Short mmCIF file of N, CA and C in Angstrom, two decimals:
data_model
loop_
_atom_site.label_atom_id
_atom_site.label_comp_id
_atom_site.label_asym_id
_atom_site.label_seq_id
_atom_site.Cartn_x
_atom_site.Cartn_y
_atom_site.Cartn_z
N MET A 1 -5.66 -27.68 44.08
CA MET A 1 -6.49 -26.50 44.04
C MET A 1 -5.86 -25.42 43.14
N LYS A 2 -4.55 -25.19 43.33
CA LYS A 2 -3.85 -24.19 42.54
C LYS A 2 -3.87 -24.57 41.06
N GLU A 3 -3.66 -25.86 40.77
CA GLU A 3 -3.67 -26.32 39.38
C GLU A 3 -5.02 -26.08 38.74
N ARG A 4 -6.08 -26.29 39.46
CA ARG A 4 -7.43 -26.11 38.94
C ARG A 4 -7.67 -24.63 38.57
N ARG A 5 -7.22 -23.71 39.42
CA ARG A 5 -7.36 -22.28 39.12
C ARG A 5 -6.57 -21.90 37.87
N GLU A 6 -5.38 -22.47 37.74
CA GLU A 6 -4.56 -22.19 36.55
C GLU A 6 -5.25 -22.71 35.30
N GLU A 7 -5.85 -23.90 35.38
CA GLU A 7 -6.57 -24.47 34.24
C GLU A 7 -7.75 -23.59 33.86
N GLN A 8 -8.50 -23.12 34.85
CA GLN A 8 -9.64 -22.26 34.57
C GLN A 8 -9.18 -20.95 33.92
N TYR A 9 -8.09 -20.42 34.42
CA TYR A 9 -7.55 -19.18 33.86
C TYR A 9 -7.14 -19.38 32.41
N LEU A 10 -6.44 -20.48 32.13
CA LEU A 10 -5.99 -20.76 30.77
C LEU A 10 -7.17 -20.97 29.83
N GLU A 11 -8.24 -21.56 30.32
CA GLU A 11 -9.42 -21.77 29.49
C GLU A 11 -10.07 -20.45 29.10
N GLU A 12 -9.92 -19.42 29.92
CA GLU A 12 -10.54 -18.13 29.65
C GLU A 12 -9.74 -17.27 28.68
N ILE A 13 -8.48 -17.63 28.45
CA ILE A 13 -7.63 -16.84 27.56
C ILE A 13 -7.97 -17.17 26.11
N SER A 14 -8.22 -16.15 25.33
CA SER A 14 -8.43 -16.38 23.90
C SER A 14 -7.24 -15.79 23.15
N VAL A 15 -6.81 -16.48 22.14
CA VAL A 15 -5.65 -16.06 21.37
C VAL A 15 -6.11 -15.77 19.94
N THR A 16 -5.68 -14.64 19.43
CA THR A 16 -5.98 -14.29 18.05
C THR A 16 -4.69 -14.38 17.26
N PRO A 17 -4.66 -15.19 16.21
CA PRO A 17 -3.44 -15.31 15.41
C PRO A 17 -3.05 -13.97 14.78
N SER A 18 -1.76 -13.72 14.68
CA SER A 18 -1.25 -12.49 14.08
C SER A 18 -1.24 -12.61 12.56
N THR A 19 -1.38 -11.48 11.92
CA THR A 19 -1.25 -11.43 10.46
C THR A 19 0.22 -11.38 10.06
N GLY A 20 1.10 -11.17 11.03
CA GLY A 20 2.52 -10.96 10.74
C GLY A 20 2.87 -9.48 10.72
N ASN A 21 1.86 -8.63 10.82
CA ASN A 21 2.07 -7.19 10.85
C ASN A 21 1.33 -6.64 12.07
N VAL A 22 2.08 -6.31 13.10
CA VAL A 22 1.47 -5.85 14.35
C VAL A 22 0.62 -4.60 14.13
N PHE A 23 1.02 -3.76 13.19
CA PHE A 23 0.26 -2.53 12.92
C PHE A 23 -1.10 -2.86 12.31
N GLU A 24 -1.14 -3.86 11.45
CA GLU A 24 -2.41 -4.32 10.89
C GLU A 24 -3.27 -4.95 11.98
N ASP A 25 -2.63 -5.75 12.84
CA ASP A 25 -3.36 -6.39 13.94
C ASP A 25 -4.01 -5.35 14.85
N LEU A 26 -3.37 -4.20 14.99
CA LEU A 26 -3.91 -3.12 15.83
C LEU A 26 -4.93 -2.26 15.08
N GLY A 27 -5.12 -2.55 13.79
CA GLY A 27 -6.11 -1.81 13.02
C GLY A 27 -5.65 -0.42 12.61
N LEU A 28 -4.35 -0.21 12.56
CA LEU A 28 -3.84 1.12 12.20
C LEU A 28 -3.89 1.34 10.69
N PRO A 29 -4.21 2.56 10.27
CA PRO A 29 -4.17 2.85 8.83
C PRO A 29 -2.71 2.85 8.37
N ASP A 30 -2.49 2.57 7.11
CA ASP A 30 -1.13 2.53 6.54
C ASP A 30 -0.24 1.52 7.26
N ALA A 31 -0.81 0.38 7.63
CA ALA A 31 -0.08 -0.63 8.39
C ALA A 31 1.15 -1.13 7.65
N GLU A 32 1.04 -1.34 6.33
CA GLU A 32 2.20 -1.82 5.57
C GLU A 32 3.33 -0.80 5.58
N GLU A 33 2.99 0.46 5.39
CA GLU A 33 4.02 1.51 5.40
C GLU A 33 4.68 1.59 6.77
N LEU A 34 3.90 1.49 7.82
CA LEU A 34 4.46 1.53 9.17
C LEU A 34 5.41 0.36 9.41
N LEU A 35 5.07 -0.81 8.90
CA LEU A 35 5.93 -1.98 9.05
C LEU A 35 7.23 -1.80 8.28
N VAL A 36 7.14 -1.29 7.05
CA VAL A 36 8.34 -1.07 6.24
C VAL A 36 9.24 -0.03 6.92
N LYS A 37 8.65 1.07 7.39
CA LYS A 37 9.44 2.10 8.07
C LYS A 37 10.11 1.53 9.32
N SER A 38 9.39 0.71 10.04
CA SER A 38 9.96 0.09 11.25
C SER A 38 11.14 -0.80 10.90
N ASN A 39 11.00 -1.58 9.84
CA ASN A 39 12.10 -2.46 9.43
C ASN A 39 13.32 -1.67 8.98
N LEU A 40 13.10 -0.56 8.28
CA LEU A 40 14.22 0.29 7.87
C LEU A 40 14.90 0.90 9.09
N ALA A 41 14.11 1.35 10.06
CA ALA A 41 14.67 1.93 11.29
C ALA A 41 15.46 0.90 12.08
N ILE A 42 14.96 -0.32 12.11
CA ILE A 42 15.69 -1.40 12.80
C ILE A 42 17.03 -1.61 12.13
N LYS A 43 17.06 -1.59 10.80
CA LYS A 43 18.32 -1.78 10.07
C LYS A 43 19.28 -0.63 10.36
N ILE A 44 18.78 0.60 10.36
CA ILE A 44 19.63 1.76 10.67
C ILE A 44 20.21 1.61 12.08
N SER A 45 19.38 1.28 13.03
CA SER A 45 19.83 1.12 14.42
C SER A 45 20.85 0.00 14.55
N THR A 46 20.62 -1.09 13.84
CA THR A 46 21.54 -2.24 13.89
C THR A 46 22.90 -1.86 13.33
N ILE A 47 22.92 -1.12 12.23
CA ILE A 47 24.19 -0.69 11.64
C ILE A 47 24.94 0.21 12.61
N ILE A 48 24.24 1.16 13.20
CA ILE A 48 24.87 2.07 14.18
C ILE A 48 25.46 1.27 15.33
N GLU A 49 24.70 0.29 15.81
CA GLU A 49 25.17 -0.54 16.93
C GLU A 49 26.37 -1.39 16.54
N LYS A 50 26.30 -2.05 15.38
CA LYS A 50 27.39 -2.93 14.95
C LYS A 50 28.68 -2.16 14.67
N ARG A 51 28.54 -0.91 14.26
CA ARG A 51 29.72 -0.07 14.01
C ARG A 51 30.18 0.63 15.28
N HIS A 52 29.50 0.37 16.39
CA HIS A 52 29.82 0.97 17.69
C HIS A 52 29.90 2.50 17.60
N LEU A 53 28.94 3.08 16.87
CA LEU A 53 28.90 4.53 16.72
C LEU A 53 28.18 5.16 17.90
N SER A 54 28.75 6.22 18.41
CA SER A 54 28.02 7.01 19.41
C SER A 54 26.95 7.80 18.65
N GLN A 55 26.00 8.37 19.37
CA GLN A 55 25.00 9.19 18.69
C GLN A 55 25.67 10.40 18.03
N LYS A 56 26.71 10.92 18.66
CA LYS A 56 27.43 12.05 18.08
C LYS A 56 28.07 11.66 16.74
N GLU A 57 28.65 10.47 16.68
CA GLU A 57 29.25 9.99 15.43
C GLU A 57 28.17 9.73 14.38
N ALA A 58 27.04 9.17 14.82
CA ALA A 58 25.93 8.92 13.90
C ALA A 58 25.39 10.23 13.33
N VAL A 59 25.31 11.26 14.17
CA VAL A 59 24.86 12.59 13.73
C VAL A 59 25.77 13.11 12.62
N ALA A 60 27.08 12.95 12.80
CA ALA A 60 28.05 13.43 11.81
C ALA A 60 27.88 12.71 10.47
N ILE A 61 27.60 11.43 10.52
CA ILE A 61 27.42 10.64 9.29
C ILE A 61 26.08 10.93 8.63
N LEU A 62 25.03 10.97 9.44
CA LEU A 62 23.67 11.07 8.90
C LEU A 62 23.24 12.50 8.60
N GLY A 63 23.89 13.46 9.22
CA GLY A 63 23.54 14.86 8.96
C GLY A 63 22.17 15.26 9.49
N ILE A 64 21.74 14.59 10.55
CA ILE A 64 20.47 14.94 11.20
C ILE A 64 20.77 15.22 12.67
N PRO A 65 19.93 15.99 13.34
CA PRO A 65 20.17 16.31 14.75
C PRO A 65 20.12 15.06 15.64
N GLN A 66 20.82 15.12 16.76
CA GLN A 66 20.88 13.99 17.70
C GLN A 66 19.49 13.52 18.13
N PRO A 67 18.54 14.42 18.41
CA PRO A 67 17.22 13.93 18.81
C PRO A 67 16.56 13.05 17.74
N LYS A 68 16.83 13.33 16.47
CA LYS A 68 16.25 12.51 15.40
C LYS A 68 16.91 11.13 15.34
N VAL A 69 18.23 11.07 15.59
CA VAL A 69 18.90 9.77 15.67
C VAL A 69 18.28 8.96 16.80
N SER A 70 18.08 9.59 17.93
CA SER A 70 17.47 8.93 19.08
C SER A 70 16.05 8.46 18.75
N MET A 71 15.29 9.28 18.04
CA MET A 71 13.93 8.90 17.66
C MET A 71 13.94 7.63 16.81
N ILE A 72 14.85 7.57 15.84
CA ILE A 72 14.94 6.37 14.99
C ILE A 72 15.28 5.16 15.84
N GLN A 73 16.25 5.31 16.74
CA GLN A 73 16.67 4.18 17.57
C GLN A 73 15.58 3.72 18.52
N HIS A 74 14.63 4.59 18.82
CA HIS A 74 13.53 4.22 19.72
C HIS A 74 12.23 3.95 18.97
N GLY A 75 12.31 3.87 17.63
CA GLY A 75 11.14 3.53 16.84
C GLY A 75 10.08 4.61 16.75
N LYS A 76 10.47 5.84 17.04
CA LYS A 76 9.52 6.96 16.94
C LYS A 76 9.71 7.59 15.56
N LEU A 77 8.94 7.12 14.61
CA LEU A 77 9.21 7.42 13.20
C LEU A 77 8.28 8.46 12.58
N ARG A 78 7.44 9.06 13.39
CA ARG A 78 6.56 10.12 12.87
C ARG A 78 7.44 11.23 12.31
N GLY A 79 7.17 11.66 11.10
CA GLY A 79 7.97 12.71 10.48
C GLY A 79 9.10 12.18 9.61
N PHE A 80 9.33 10.88 9.62
CA PHE A 80 10.34 10.28 8.74
C PHE A 80 9.63 9.61 7.57
N SER A 81 10.00 9.99 6.36
CA SER A 81 9.42 9.35 5.18
C SER A 81 10.23 8.10 4.85
N LEU A 82 9.63 7.24 4.03
CA LEU A 82 10.37 6.07 3.55
C LEU A 82 11.62 6.52 2.80
N GLU A 83 11.47 7.58 2.00
CA GLU A 83 12.59 8.10 1.23
C GLU A 83 13.73 8.55 2.16
N LYS A 84 13.41 9.25 3.23
CA LYS A 84 14.44 9.73 4.17
C LYS A 84 15.16 8.56 4.83
N LEU A 85 14.41 7.55 5.26
CA LEU A 85 15.02 6.39 5.91
C LEU A 85 15.94 5.65 4.93
N CYS A 86 15.51 5.54 3.67
CA CYS A 86 16.36 4.90 2.66
C CYS A 86 17.63 5.72 2.44
N HIS A 87 17.49 7.04 2.40
CA HIS A 87 18.66 7.91 2.23
C HIS A 87 19.65 7.74 3.39
N LEU A 88 19.14 7.64 4.61
CA LEU A 88 20.01 7.44 5.77
C LEU A 88 20.78 6.12 5.65
N LEU A 89 20.13 5.10 5.12
CA LEU A 89 20.83 3.83 4.91
C LEU A 89 21.97 3.98 3.91
N THR A 90 21.77 4.78 2.86
CA THR A 90 22.86 4.99 1.89
C THR A 90 24.02 5.73 2.54
N LEU A 91 23.71 6.67 3.44
CA LEU A 91 24.77 7.38 4.15
C LEU A 91 25.56 6.45 5.06
N LEU A 92 24.93 5.37 5.48
CA LEU A 92 25.60 4.36 6.32
C LEU A 92 26.28 3.29 5.47
N GLY A 93 26.38 3.55 4.16
CA GLY A 93 27.11 2.65 3.29
C GLY A 93 26.32 1.47 2.76
N ARG A 94 25.01 1.59 2.70
CA ARG A 94 24.18 0.51 2.19
C ARG A 94 23.55 0.93 0.87
N ASP A 95 23.45 -0.02 -0.04
CA ASP A 95 22.68 0.20 -1.26
C ASP A 95 21.23 -0.12 -0.95
N VAL A 96 20.33 0.67 -1.48
CA VAL A 96 18.90 0.43 -1.31
C VAL A 96 18.32 0.24 -2.71
N ASP A 97 17.84 -0.96 -2.99
CA ASP A 97 17.23 -1.27 -4.28
C ASP A 97 15.72 -1.34 -4.10
N ILE A 98 15.00 -0.69 -4.98
CA ILE A 98 13.55 -0.77 -4.97
C ILE A 98 13.15 -1.60 -6.18
N VAL A 99 12.46 -2.69 -5.93
CA VAL A 99 12.05 -3.61 -6.99
C VAL A 99 10.54 -3.60 -7.08
N VAL A 100 10.03 -3.38 -8.27
CA VAL A 100 8.59 -3.42 -8.50
C VAL A 100 8.31 -4.64 -9.35
N LYS A 101 7.41 -5.50 -8.87
CA LYS A 101 7.07 -6.72 -9.61
C LYS A 101 5.59 -7.01 -9.49
N ASP A 102 5.12 -7.91 -10.34
CA ASP A 102 3.72 -8.30 -10.29
C ASP A 102 3.42 -8.98 -8.96
N SER A 103 2.23 -8.71 -8.44
CA SER A 103 1.79 -9.36 -7.21
C SER A 103 1.55 -10.83 -7.48
N LYS A 104 1.99 -11.69 -6.57
CA LYS A 104 1.80 -13.14 -6.75
C LYS A 104 0.33 -13.51 -6.80
N LYS A 105 -0.47 -12.82 -6.01
CA LYS A 105 -1.89 -13.16 -5.91
C LYS A 105 -2.75 -12.32 -6.85
N GLY A 106 -2.15 -11.42 -7.60
CA GLY A 106 -2.94 -10.52 -8.41
C GLY A 106 -3.60 -9.49 -7.51
N GLY A 107 -4.26 -8.55 -8.09
CA GLY A 107 -4.92 -7.54 -7.26
C GLY A 107 -3.93 -6.59 -6.63
N VAL A 108 -4.21 -6.21 -5.39
CA VAL A 108 -3.38 -5.23 -4.68
C VAL A 108 -2.06 -5.86 -4.26
N GLY A 109 -0.97 -5.15 -4.52
CA GLY A 109 0.35 -5.63 -4.14
C GLY A 109 0.69 -5.25 -2.71
N HIS A 110 1.91 -5.58 -2.31
CA HIS A 110 2.36 -5.34 -0.94
C HIS A 110 3.76 -4.73 -0.94
N MET A 111 4.09 -4.03 0.14
CA MET A 111 5.44 -3.50 0.35
C MET A 111 6.14 -4.35 1.39
N ARG A 112 7.42 -4.62 1.17
CA ARG A 112 8.20 -5.31 2.19
C ARG A 112 9.67 -4.92 2.07
N VAL A 113 10.39 -5.15 3.14
CA VAL A 113 11.82 -4.89 3.18
C VAL A 113 12.52 -6.23 3.24
N THR A 114 13.52 -6.39 2.37
CA THR A 114 14.33 -7.60 2.38
C THR A 114 15.78 -7.18 2.55
N TYR A 115 16.47 -7.80 3.48
CA TYR A 115 17.88 -7.49 3.71
C TYR A 115 18.73 -8.53 2.99
N ALA A 116 19.77 -8.05 2.32
CA ALA A 116 20.69 -8.98 1.64
C ALA A 116 21.96 -9.12 2.45
#
């Protein structure tokens, strides 16, 4: 009996494949920019974590107030430009290269973050 209910439940579930960009899947405007900003913030947070920096130490390096460091670490990126996030990465000792190339498919190009 229990198995039958589980089967019925599973039959009712519909799955929509992801585009690979959760922001696009949610129908948000500027989905590509949001994804790029999120990836940059993840990299900033990862560097802070791997260097075992306290928020106070991160503040000293990044030159931004502690609440803003916390916002980045929690993915609250409203008010942070792509340029600002890239600058913070340079302050953490990372080179940021921007490469512009022809789109593989022609037409509208895409933005992405690649870590080396």
